[in-house]
Short mmCIF file of C-alpha atoms in Angstrom, two decimals:
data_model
loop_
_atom_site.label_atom_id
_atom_site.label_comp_id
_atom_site.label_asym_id
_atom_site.label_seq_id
_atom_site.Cartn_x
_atom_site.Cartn_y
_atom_site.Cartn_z
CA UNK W 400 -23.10 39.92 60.94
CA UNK W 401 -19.87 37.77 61.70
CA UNK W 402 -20.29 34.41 63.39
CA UNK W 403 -19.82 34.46 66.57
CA UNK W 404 -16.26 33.01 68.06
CA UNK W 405 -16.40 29.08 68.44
CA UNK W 406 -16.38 27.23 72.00
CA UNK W 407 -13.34 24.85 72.45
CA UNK W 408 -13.68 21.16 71.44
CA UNK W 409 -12.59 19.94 74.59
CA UNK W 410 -10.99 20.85 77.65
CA UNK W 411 -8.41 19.83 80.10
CA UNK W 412 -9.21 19.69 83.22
CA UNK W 413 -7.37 19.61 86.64
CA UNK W 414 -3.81 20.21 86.15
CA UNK W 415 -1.50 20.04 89.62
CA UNK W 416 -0.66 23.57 88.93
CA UNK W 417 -0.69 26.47 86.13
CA UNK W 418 0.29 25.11 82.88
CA UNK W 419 3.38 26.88 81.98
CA UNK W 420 4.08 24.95 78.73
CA UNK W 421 2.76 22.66 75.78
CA UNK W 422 3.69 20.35 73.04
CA UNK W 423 2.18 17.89 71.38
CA UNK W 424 3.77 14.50 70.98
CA UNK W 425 4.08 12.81 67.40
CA UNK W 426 2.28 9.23 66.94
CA UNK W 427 4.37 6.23 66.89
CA UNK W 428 3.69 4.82 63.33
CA UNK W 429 1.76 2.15 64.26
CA UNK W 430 -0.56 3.47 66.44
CA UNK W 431 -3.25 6.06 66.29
CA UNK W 432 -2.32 7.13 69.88
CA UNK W 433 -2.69 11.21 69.67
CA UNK W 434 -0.77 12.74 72.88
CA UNK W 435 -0.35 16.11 74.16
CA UNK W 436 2.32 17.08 77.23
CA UNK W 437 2.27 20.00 78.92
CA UNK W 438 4.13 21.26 82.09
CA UNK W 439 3.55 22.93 85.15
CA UNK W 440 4.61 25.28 87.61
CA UNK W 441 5.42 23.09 90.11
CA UNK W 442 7.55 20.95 88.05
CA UNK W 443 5.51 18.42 87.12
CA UNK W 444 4.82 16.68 83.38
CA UNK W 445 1.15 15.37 82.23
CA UNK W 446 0.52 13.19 79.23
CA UNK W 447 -2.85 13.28 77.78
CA UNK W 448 -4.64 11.13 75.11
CA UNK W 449 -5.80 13.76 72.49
CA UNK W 450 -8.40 11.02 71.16
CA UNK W 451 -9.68 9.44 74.73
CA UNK W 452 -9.30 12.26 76.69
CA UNK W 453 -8.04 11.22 79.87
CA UNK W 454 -4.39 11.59 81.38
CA UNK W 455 -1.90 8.65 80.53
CA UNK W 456 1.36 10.06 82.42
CA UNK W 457 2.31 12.12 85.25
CA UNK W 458 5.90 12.74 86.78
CA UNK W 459 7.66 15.08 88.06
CA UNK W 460 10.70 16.79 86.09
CA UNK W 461 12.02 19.14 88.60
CA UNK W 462 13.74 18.84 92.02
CA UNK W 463 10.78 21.35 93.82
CA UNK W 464 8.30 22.65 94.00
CA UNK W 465 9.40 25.41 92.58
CA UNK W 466 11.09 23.91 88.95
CA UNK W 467 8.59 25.63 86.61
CA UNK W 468 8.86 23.53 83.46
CA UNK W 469 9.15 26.25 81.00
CA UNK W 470 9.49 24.76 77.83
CA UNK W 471 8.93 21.68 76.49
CA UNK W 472 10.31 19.77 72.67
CA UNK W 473 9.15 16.44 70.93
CA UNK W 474 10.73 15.20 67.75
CA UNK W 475 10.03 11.39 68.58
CA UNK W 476 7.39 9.49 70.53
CA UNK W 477 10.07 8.12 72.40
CA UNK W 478 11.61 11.00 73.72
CA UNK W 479 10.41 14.49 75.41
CA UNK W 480 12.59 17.54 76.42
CA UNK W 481 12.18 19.62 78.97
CA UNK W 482 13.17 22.90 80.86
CA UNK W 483 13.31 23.65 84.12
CA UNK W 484 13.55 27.03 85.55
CA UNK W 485 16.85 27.19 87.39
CA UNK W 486 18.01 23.92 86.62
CA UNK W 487 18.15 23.34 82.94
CA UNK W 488 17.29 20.87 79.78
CA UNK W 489 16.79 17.35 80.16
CA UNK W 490 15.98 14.53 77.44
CA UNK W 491 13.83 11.87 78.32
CA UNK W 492 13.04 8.29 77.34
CA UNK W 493 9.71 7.94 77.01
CA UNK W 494 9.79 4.28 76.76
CA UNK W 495 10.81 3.81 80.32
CA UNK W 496 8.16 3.89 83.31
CA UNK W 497 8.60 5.86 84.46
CA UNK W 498 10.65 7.80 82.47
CA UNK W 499 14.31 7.97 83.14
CA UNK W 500 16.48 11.12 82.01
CA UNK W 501 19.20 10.07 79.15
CA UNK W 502 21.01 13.65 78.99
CA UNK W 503 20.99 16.65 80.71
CA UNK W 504 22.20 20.16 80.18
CA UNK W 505 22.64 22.89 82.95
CA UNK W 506 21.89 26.26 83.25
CA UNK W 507 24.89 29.06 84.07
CA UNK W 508 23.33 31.48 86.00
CA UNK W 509 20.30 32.21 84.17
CA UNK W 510 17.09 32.85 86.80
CA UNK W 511 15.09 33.89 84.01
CA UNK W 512 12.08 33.10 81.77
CA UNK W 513 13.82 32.45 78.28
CA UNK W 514 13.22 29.27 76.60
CA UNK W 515 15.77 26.86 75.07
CA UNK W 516 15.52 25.79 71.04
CA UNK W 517 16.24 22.78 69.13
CA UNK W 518 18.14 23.06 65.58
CA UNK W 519 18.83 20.45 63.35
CA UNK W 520 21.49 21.52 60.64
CA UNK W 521 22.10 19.41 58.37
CA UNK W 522 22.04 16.56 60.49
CA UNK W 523 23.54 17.98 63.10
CA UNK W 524 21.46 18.99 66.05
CA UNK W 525 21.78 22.17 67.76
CA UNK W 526 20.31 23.03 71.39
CA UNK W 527 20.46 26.72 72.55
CA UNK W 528 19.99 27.18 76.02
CA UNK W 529 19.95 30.91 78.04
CA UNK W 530 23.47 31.74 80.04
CA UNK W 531 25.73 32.22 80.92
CA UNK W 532 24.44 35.01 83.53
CA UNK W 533 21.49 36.52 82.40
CA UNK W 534 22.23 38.05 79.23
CA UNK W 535 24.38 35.22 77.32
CA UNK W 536 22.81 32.42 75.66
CA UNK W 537 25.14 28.67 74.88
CA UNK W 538 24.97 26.89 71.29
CA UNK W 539 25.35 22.71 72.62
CA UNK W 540 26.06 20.29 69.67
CA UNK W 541 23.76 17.51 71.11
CA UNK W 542 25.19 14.49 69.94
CA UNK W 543 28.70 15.06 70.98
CA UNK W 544 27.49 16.68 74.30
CA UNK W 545 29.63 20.31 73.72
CA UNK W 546 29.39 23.38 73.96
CA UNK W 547 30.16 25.19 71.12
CA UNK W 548 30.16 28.62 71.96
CA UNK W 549 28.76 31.14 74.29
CA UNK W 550 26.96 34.37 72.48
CA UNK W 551 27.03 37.33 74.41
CA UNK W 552 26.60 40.96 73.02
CA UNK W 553 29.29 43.42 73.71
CA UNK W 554 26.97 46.06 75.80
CA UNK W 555 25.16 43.74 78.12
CA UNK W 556 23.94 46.10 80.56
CA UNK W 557 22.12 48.03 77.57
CA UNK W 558 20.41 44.90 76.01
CA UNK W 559 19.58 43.61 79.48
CA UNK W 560 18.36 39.93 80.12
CA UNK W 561 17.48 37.64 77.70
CA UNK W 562 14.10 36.95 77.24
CA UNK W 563 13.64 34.03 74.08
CA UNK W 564 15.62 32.96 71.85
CA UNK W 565 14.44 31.23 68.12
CA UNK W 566 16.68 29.29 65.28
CA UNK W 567 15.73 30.79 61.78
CA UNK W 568 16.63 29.83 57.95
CA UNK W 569 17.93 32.39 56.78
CA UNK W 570 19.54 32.63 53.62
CA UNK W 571 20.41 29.09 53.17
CA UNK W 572 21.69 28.82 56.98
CA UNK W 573 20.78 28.19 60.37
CA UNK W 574 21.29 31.27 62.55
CA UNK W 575 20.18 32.41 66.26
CA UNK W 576 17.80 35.21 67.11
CA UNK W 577 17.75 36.47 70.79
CA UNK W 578 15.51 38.97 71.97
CA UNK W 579 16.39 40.77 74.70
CA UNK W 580 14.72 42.75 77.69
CA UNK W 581 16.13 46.21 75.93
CA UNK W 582 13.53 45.16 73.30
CA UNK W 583 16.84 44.11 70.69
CA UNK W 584 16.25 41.54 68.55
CA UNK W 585 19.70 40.01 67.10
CA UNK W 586 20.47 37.51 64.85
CA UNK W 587 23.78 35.69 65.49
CA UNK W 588 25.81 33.64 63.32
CA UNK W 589 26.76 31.04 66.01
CA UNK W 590 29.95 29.79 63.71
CA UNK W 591 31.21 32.83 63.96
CA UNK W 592 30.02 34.82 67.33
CA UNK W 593 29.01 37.41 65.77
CA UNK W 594 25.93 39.95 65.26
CA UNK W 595 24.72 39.75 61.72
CA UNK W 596 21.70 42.00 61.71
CA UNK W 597 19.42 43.07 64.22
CA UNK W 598 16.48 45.88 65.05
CA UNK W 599 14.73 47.15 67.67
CA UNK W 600 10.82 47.31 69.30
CA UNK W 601 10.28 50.03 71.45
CA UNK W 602 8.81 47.80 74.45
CA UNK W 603 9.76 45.42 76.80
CA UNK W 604 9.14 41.71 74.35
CA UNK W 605 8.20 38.89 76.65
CA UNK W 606 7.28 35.94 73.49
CA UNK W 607 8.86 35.78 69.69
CA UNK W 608 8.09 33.17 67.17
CA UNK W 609 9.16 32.49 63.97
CA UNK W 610 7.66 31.13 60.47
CA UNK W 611 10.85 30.14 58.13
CA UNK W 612 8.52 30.01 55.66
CA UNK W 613 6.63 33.16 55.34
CA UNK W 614 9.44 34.87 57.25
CA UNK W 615 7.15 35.78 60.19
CA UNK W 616 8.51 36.71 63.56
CA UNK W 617 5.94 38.01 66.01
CA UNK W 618 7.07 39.94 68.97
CA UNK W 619 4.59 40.00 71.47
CA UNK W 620 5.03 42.68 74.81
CA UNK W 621 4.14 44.04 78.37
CA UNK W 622 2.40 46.56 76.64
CA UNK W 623 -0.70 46.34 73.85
CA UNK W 624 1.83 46.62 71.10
CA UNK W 625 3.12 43.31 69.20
CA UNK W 626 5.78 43.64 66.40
CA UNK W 627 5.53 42.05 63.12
CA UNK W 628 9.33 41.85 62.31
CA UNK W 629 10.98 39.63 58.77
CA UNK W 630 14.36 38.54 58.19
CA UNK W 631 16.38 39.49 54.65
CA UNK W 632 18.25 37.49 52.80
CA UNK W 633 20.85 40.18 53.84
CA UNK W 634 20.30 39.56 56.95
CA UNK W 635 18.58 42.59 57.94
CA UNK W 636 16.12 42.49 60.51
CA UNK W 637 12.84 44.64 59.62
CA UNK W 638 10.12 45.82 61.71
CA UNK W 639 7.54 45.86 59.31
CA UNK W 640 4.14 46.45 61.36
CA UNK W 641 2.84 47.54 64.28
CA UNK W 642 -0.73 46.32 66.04
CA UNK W 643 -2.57 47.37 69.15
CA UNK W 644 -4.42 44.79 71.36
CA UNK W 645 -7.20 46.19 73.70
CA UNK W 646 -5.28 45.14 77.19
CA UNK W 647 -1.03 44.84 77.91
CA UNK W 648 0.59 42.19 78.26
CA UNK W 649 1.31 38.43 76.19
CA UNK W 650 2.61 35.41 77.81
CA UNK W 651 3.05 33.70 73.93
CA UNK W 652 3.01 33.84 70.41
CA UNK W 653 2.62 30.74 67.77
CA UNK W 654 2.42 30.80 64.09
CA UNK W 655 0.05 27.58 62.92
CA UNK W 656 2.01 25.65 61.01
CA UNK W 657 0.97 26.36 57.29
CA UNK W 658 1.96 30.17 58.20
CA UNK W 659 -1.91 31.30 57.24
CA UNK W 660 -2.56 32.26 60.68
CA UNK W 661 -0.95 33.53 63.86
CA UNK W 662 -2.16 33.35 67.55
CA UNK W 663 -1.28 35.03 70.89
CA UNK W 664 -1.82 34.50 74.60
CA UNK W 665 -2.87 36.96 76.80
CA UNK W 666 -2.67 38.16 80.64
CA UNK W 667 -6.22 39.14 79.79
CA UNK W 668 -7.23 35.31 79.56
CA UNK W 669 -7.62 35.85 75.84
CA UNK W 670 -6.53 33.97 73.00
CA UNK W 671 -6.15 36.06 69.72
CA UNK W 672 -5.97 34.94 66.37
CA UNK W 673 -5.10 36.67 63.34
CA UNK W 674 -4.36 36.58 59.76
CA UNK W 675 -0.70 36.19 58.26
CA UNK W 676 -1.63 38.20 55.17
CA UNK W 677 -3.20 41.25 56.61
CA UNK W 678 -2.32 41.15 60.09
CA UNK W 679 -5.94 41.80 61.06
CA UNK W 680 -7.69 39.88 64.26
CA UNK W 681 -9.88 37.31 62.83
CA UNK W 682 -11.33 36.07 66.30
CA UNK W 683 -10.89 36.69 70.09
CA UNK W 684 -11.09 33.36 71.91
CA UNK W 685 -12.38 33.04 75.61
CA UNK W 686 -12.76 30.10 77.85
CA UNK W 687 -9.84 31.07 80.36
CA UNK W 688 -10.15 33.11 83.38
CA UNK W 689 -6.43 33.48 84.33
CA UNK W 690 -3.15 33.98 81.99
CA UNK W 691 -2.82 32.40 79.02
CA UNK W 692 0.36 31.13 79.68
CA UNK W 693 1.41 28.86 76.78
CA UNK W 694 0.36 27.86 73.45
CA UNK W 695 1.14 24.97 70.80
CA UNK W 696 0.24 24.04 67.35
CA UNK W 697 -0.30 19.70 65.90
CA UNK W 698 1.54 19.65 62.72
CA UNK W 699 -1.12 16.38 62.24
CA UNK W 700 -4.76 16.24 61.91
CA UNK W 701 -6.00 14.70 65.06
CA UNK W 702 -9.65 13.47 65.31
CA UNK W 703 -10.52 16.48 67.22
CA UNK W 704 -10.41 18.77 64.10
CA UNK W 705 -10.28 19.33 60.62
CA UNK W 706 -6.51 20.14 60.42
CA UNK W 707 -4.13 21.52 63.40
CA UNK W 708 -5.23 21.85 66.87
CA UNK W 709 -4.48 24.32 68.76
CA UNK W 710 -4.13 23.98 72.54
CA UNK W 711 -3.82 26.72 74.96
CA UNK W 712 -2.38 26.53 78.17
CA UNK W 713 -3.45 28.67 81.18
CA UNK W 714 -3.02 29.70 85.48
CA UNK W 715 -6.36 28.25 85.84
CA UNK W 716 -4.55 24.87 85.30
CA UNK W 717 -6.87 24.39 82.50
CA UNK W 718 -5.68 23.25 78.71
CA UNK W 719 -8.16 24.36 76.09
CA UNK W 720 -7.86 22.97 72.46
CA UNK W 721 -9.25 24.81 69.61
CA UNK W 722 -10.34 23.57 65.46
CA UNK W 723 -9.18 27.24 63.72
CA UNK W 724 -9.49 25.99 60.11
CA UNK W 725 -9.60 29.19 57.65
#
């Protein structure tokens, strides 16, 4: 008989509103000071200790009540990134306090759900953000503060909107995939504004992630299908797998770090993990009893667990964080 699924190791409680996204926050080098931030629907950031347990921070990031903060990026202690829905991407300095925004980049005309990406090539860091309109998607070089192109594909009204887009290695170079509501996935080469490759899933993708590594993408859907999709070094985009879930619908996707294992979020309130190699479930999570609504890997051991934690996100204004080690 299998062992039964574990419980989490801890639990976040009280959130101002659904938790819409999740990143954890690297340690300054000096201190052992383990941090998670995670966003709300209402536009509002938390910072928790990881190793304490309790909330450090809370501000809020958007101008409503209304500014879901949709994505969230941390490279530094000092700084956090943020998205917020209708508004756009903002860096902030995490040294200030409260913190202050140091850059911002707007949104053209993008009412979406897509979430913007962080590149850096070669020293050179890249931010994509969705628009113009609702299809298009804008490559910002972030030092110099320009925009370096706008990528949109020559049959919008086929493709439809865009729904996420993901930076991938590819053959020695950084290149753009955006997935879009017409369930295309294509991989642009942002020098050039053009499609290199792409494929197609027959259903509606809502989440895509990427392991550069294993050359992993995992598409997941409205409906109980998720596509396991690689990327040549021709450039071709391949669908190489199909699985069925028990219920429709995923709010996220996340490959852990070391590419063994993959996990998804569901509208079910269930957290799915499976293996990398063989593509089979290896353990249905539940705690949650609304949408799991975001999802995010440590690259660091924390104290919490033997290697990456994982922390789930959910409606029920809840964060849940998980020790997978297989």
């Amino acid at each position: 008989m299998s062992a039964p699924p574990p419980d989490p190791v801890f639990v976040f409680r009280g959130a101002c509103g659904p938790v819409t996204s999740l990143t954890f926050i690297e340690p300054y080098h000096d201190q052992n000071v383990q941090m998670l931030a995670a966003g709300t629907q209402n536009g509002y950031v938390l910072i928790w200790d990881v190793q304490m347990k309790c909330l450090l921070l809370k501000w809020s990031a958007g101008a409503g009540e209304s500014s879901t903060i949709q994505w969230l990026y941390n490279e530094t202690p000092k700084h956090l990134w943020t998205q917020v829905r209708y508004e756009g991407v903002k860096i902030w300095d995490m040294t200030a306090h409260p913190p202050v925004v140091m850059a911002e980049f707007s949104l053209e005309g993008y009412l979406g759900f897509g979430q913007s990406e962080v590149s850096v090539n070669y020293g050179r860091k890249l931010l994509s953000i969705p628009g113009p309109g609702q299809e298009g998607v804008s490559v910002w070089d972030v030092k110099k503060r320009y925009k370096i192109c706008s990528l949109l594909p020559a049959e919008t009204k086929k493709r439809g909107s865009l729904m996420q887009t993901r930076w991938v290695d590819v053959a020695g170079q950084v290149r753009l995939v955006a997935v879009y509501e017409s369930g295309h996935l294509s991989l642009w080469d942002w020098k050039t504004s053009t499609i290199s490759g792409e494929c197609q899933v027959g259903e509606n993708p809502i989440c895509f992630t990427y392991h550069n590594t294993r050359r992993l993408g995992i598409v997941g859907t409205t409906s109980e299908k998720v596509y396991i999709v690689t990327i040549n070094d021709d450039l071709a985009i391949n669908t190489i797998q199909e699985i069925t879930i028990t219920n429709p619908g995923l709010s996220c996707c996340v490959v852990r770090p070391d590419g063994k294992l993959y996990v998804t979020g569901g509208w079910d309130s269930r957290i799915r993990i499976f293996s990398s190699r063989e593509h089979k479930p290896i353990a249905v999570l539940q705690y949650h009893k609304k949408t799991v609504e975001c999802l995010a890997y440590s690259v660091w051991d924390v104290n919490l667990s033997t290697g990456c934690l994982l922390a789930a996100g959910s409606s029920d204004k809840s964060i849940s964080l998980w020790n997978i080690f297989t």
